[in-house]
Structures are given as C-alpha cells and as structure tokens.
XYZ file of C-alpha atoms in Angstrom:
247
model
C 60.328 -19.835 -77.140
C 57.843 -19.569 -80.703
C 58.697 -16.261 -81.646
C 57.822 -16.871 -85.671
C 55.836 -19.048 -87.469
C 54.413 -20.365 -90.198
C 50.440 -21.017 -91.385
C 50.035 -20.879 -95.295
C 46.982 -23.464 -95.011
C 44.095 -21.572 -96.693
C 40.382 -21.860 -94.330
C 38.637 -24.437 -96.758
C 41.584 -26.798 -95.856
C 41.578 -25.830 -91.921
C 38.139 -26.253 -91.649
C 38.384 -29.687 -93.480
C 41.507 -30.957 -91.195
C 39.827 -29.480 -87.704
C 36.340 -30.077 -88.602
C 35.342 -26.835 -87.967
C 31.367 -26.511 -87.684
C 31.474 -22.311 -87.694
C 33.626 -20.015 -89.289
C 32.810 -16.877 -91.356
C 34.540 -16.228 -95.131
C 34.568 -12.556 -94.547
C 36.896 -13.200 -91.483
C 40.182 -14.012 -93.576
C 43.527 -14.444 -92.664
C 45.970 -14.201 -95.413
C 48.820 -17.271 -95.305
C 51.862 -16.415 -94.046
C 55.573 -17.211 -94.105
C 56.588 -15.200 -91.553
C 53.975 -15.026 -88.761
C 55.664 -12.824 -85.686
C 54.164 -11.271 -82.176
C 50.816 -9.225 -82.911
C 49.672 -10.428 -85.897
C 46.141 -12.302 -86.704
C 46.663 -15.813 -86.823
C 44.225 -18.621 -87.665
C 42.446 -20.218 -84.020
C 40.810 -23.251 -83.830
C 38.364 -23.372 -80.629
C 35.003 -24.490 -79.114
C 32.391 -21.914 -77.621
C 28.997 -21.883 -77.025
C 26.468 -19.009 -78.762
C 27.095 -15.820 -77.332
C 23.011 -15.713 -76.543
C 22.629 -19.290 -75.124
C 22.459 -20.692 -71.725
C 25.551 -23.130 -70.579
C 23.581 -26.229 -71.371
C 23.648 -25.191 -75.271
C 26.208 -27.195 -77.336
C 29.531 -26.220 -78.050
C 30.720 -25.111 -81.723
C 34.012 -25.750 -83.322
C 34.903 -22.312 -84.456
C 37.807 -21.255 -87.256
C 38.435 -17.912 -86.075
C 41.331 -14.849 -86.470
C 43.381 -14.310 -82.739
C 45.943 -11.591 -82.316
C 48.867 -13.502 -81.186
C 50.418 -12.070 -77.749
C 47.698 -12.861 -75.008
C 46.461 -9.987 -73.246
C 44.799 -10.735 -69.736
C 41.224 -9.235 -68.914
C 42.727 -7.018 -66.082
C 45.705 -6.030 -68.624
C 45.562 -1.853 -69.272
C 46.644 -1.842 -72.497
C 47.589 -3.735 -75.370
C 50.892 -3.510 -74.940
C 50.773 -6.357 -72.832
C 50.135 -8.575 -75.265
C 53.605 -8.308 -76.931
C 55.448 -9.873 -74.006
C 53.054 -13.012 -73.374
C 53.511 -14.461 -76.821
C 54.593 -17.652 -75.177
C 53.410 -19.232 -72.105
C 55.651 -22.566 -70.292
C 53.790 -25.997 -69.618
C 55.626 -25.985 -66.281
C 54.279 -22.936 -64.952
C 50.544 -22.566 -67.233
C 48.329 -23.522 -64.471
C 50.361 -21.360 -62.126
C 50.665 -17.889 -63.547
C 47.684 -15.336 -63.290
C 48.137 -13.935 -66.595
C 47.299 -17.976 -68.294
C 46.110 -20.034 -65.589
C 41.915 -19.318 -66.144
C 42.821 -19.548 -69.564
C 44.400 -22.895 -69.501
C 41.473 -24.079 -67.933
C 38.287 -22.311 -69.681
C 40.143 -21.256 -73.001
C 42.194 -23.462 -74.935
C 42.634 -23.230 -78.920
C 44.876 -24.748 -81.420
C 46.934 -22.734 -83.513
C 47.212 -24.708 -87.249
C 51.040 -24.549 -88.268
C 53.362 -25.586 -90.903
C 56.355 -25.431 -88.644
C 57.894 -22.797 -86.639
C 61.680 -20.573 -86.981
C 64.490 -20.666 -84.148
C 67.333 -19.192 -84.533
C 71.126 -20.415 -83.826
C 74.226 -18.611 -82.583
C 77.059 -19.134 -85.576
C 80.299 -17.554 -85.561
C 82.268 -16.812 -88.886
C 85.572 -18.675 -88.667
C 87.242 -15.749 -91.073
C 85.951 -12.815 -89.186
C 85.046 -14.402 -85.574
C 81.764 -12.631 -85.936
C 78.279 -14.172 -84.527
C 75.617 -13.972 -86.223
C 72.144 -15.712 -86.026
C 71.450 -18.269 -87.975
C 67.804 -18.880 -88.744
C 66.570 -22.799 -89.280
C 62.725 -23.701 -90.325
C 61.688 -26.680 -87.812
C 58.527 -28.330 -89.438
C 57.258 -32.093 -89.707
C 58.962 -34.649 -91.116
C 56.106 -35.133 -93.271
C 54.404 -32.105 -93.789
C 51.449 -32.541 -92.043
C 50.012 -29.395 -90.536
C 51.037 -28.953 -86.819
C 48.098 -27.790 -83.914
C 50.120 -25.994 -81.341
C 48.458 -25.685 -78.350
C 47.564 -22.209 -77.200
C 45.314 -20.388 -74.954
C 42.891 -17.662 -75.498
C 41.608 -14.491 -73.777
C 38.807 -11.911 -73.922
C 40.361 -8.034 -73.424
C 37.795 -5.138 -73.059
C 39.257 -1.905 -74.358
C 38.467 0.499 -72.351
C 38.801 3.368 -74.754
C 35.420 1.733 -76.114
C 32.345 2.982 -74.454
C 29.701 0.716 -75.684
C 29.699 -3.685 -74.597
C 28.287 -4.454 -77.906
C 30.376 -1.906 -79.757
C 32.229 -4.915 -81.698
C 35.891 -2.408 -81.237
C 35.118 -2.919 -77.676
C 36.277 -6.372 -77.554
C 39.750 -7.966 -78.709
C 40.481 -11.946 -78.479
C 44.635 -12.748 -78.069
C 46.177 -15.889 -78.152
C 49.823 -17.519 -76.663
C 51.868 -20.644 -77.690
C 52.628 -23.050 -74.654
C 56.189 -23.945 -74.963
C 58.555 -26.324 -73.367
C 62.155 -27.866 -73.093
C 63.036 -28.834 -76.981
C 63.677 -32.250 -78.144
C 65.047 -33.842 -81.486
C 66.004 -31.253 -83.963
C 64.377 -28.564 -82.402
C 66.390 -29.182 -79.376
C 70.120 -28.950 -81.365
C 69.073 -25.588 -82.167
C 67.078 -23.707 -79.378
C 66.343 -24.853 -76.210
C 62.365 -24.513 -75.744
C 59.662 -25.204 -78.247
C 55.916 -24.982 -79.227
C 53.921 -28.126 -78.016
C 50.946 -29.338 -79.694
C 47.706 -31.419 -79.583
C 47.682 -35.298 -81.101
C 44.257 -35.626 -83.298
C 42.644 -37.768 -81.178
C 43.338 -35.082 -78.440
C 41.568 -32.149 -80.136
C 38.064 -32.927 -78.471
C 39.750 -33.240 -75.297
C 42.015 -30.164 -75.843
C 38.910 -28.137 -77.060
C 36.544 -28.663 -74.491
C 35.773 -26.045 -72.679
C 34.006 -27.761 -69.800
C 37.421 -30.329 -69.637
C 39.022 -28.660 -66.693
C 41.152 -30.872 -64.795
C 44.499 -29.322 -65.014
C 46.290 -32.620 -64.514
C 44.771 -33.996 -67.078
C 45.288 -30.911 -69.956
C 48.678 -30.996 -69.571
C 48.492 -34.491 -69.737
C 47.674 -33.624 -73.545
C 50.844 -32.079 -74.385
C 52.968 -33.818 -76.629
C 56.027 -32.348 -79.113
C 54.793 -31.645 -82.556
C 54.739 -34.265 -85.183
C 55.295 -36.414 -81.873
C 59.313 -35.302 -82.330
C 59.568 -36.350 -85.653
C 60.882 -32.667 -86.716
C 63.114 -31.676 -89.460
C 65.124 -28.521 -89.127
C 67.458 -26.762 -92.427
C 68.832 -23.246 -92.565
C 67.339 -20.584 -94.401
C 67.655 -17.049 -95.454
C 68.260 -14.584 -92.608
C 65.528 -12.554 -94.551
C 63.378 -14.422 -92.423
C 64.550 -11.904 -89.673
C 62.847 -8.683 -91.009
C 59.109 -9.205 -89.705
C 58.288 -7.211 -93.588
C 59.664 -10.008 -95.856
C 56.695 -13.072 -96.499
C 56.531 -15.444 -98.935
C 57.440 -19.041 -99.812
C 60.825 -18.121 -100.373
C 61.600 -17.897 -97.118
C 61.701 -21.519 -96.907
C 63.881 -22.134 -99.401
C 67.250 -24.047 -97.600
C 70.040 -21.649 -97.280
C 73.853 -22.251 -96.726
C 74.629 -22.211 -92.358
C-alpha cells in the first residue's frame, strides 16, 4: 500500500512539468513532507467546462483532491479513509473504482513515497518499524496514477451550494519491485510522460488498454534510505523528515 507521501513541488512548477492549461492561485496546497489519508493533495486531470456540451474540449486542470476516494453512493465521509489505495489487479473490477478507472483518472505529482519495515533490536528483541523514503533515483517528480470521484453531501441542501460537493482521490498500487520491493510488498504505480495524454483522457476508456499504462515509478529505478521514525506522527512536516537516519 501508499499510506504517506511526499509533494513539496510548489503549483508554478506543477503546472510547468504537467502542462496544466487551468488552475486557480487561490486554490493552494501547501508542500508537504508527510502527506497521509485525508489530506488535500495536488491532482492533475482533464475535464470539460462544467456548462459545456460533451463535444467542448477538454482542460488540463491543477486542482486540490482529498486523498481517500469516496464513491457517489458512499453515506458519509468516512468512507473515504479506507479506500486510500486501490490494486491494478482488481481496479476495473470493484464498484467502489471501476467507473472511476474508466471516466476519472488523475495523476498525483510526488517526490517519493514512505513504507515502513519490520526491525527487531538484537539487545532487547523488540520490533519496531522502521520507516524508509522510496523516491527516484534522480529526483524527478513521480505522477502516480490515481482515480477521482464526485461525492454529494447530503447534509447540503442546495446543487450549486459549492459545500455540497467534495472531489476524493486513491493511489493504484501493485506488487513492489526493486527497492521498494525489499521493504514492503505493494507500491504506488505511475504514468510515463508520454502516457499522460493517454492516462488523462477522459473519453480513453478501454480498460485493457489503461492498465496497459501502468508502469513502476521512475520505471523501477527507486532509491530507498531510512529515516526518522518522526515520520510516523501524521503532525511532524518538514524537510527534515528526509534526512537519512540510522536502521
């Protein structure tokens, strides 16, 4: 699973890398060391104007998702917190992600992600987990593939109340490889450049060919090093948290 992760790019440099055609200054997102489940995260995706027909032309949009999808027939947001994640082998299968593998797709800009290790202390015998930062060899910001959804709150009584409507997000996840794979045994997949038109397209429905677009991040080559446990307290942020730490 991608239960943390990191996005410190600021939304001048997203929109550069993504080439991002709409996004609004007053919707910020401040970076983060220490993304986890529930918080607003930076989304890159393609929709049409809310007021046009479905022949108008799709925009690239730079826009803030709560991370933990929450299905349109979901209650309550509560929901949300278990379906951070979804698995490539079963994304086309399960209700809660299968329209939204084929209508909503979004990539989710990354510097790299946190898993965590069983260690044992060979003076006490205790376990502990050990957290390790998994990024790109070369630093290149990662687009994890994810999947969006519209929720209507229902506590809202008004459609165009703007509180009426929330937009989640998952991470599609699979069987780890490379260093990512010494440490946990599933991680986030992402979307090769010259796959983000594909990726983004909203009228691209062939379910075959999406997955088809799947590929590790940084195409495997990952680096993973220990750091601080402080990662492990959702409140503590900050570059620091990436500095290497003894295992």
């Amino acid at each position: 699973m991608c239960g943390r992760y990191v996005s410190s790019r600021g939304p001048q440099e997203l929109a550069r890398l993504f080439h991002v055609t709409d996004w609004r200054p007053e919707e910020a997102v401040a970076p983060s060391w220490n993304i986890a489940p529930t918080d607003e995260v930076w989304a890159v995706l393609e929709r049409a104007p809310r007021t046009a027909d479905d022949a108008a032309p799709v925009r690239r949009q730079l826009r803030p998702l709560r991370w933990g999808l929450v299905p349109p027939w979901a209650k309550d947001l509560r929901t949300g917190a278990r379906m951070i994640n979804a698995r490539m082998e079963t994304v086309h299968e399960k209700p809660a992600f299968r329209r939204a593998f084929v209508r909503h797709r979004c990539l989710l800009p990354a510097d790299g992600f946190y898993e965590w290790q069983e260690t044992r202390a060979m003076d006490t015998g205790r376990t502990r987990k050990q957290p390790y930062f998994v990024h790109p060899e070369d630093d290149r910001v990662m687009a994890l593939a994810g999947l969006y959804a519209y929720w209507r709150d229902p506590a809202v009584e008004h459609d165009d109340d703007p509180a009426a409507w929330l937009t989640t997000c998952t991470i599609i996840t699979t069987e780890a490889t490379d260093a990512a794979g010494r440490i946990h045994p599933r991680m986030p997949l992402a979307i090769a450049p010259d796959h983000y038109d594909a990726w983004l397209d909203p009228h691209h429905q062939d379910p075959d060919g999406l997955r088809a677009l799947l590929v590790p991040p940084a195409d495997g080559h990952l680096d993973a090093r220990p750091v601080s446990t402080a990662v492990n307290d959702v409140h503590n942020d900050g570059p620091r948290l990436l500095d290497e730490a003894a295992p």
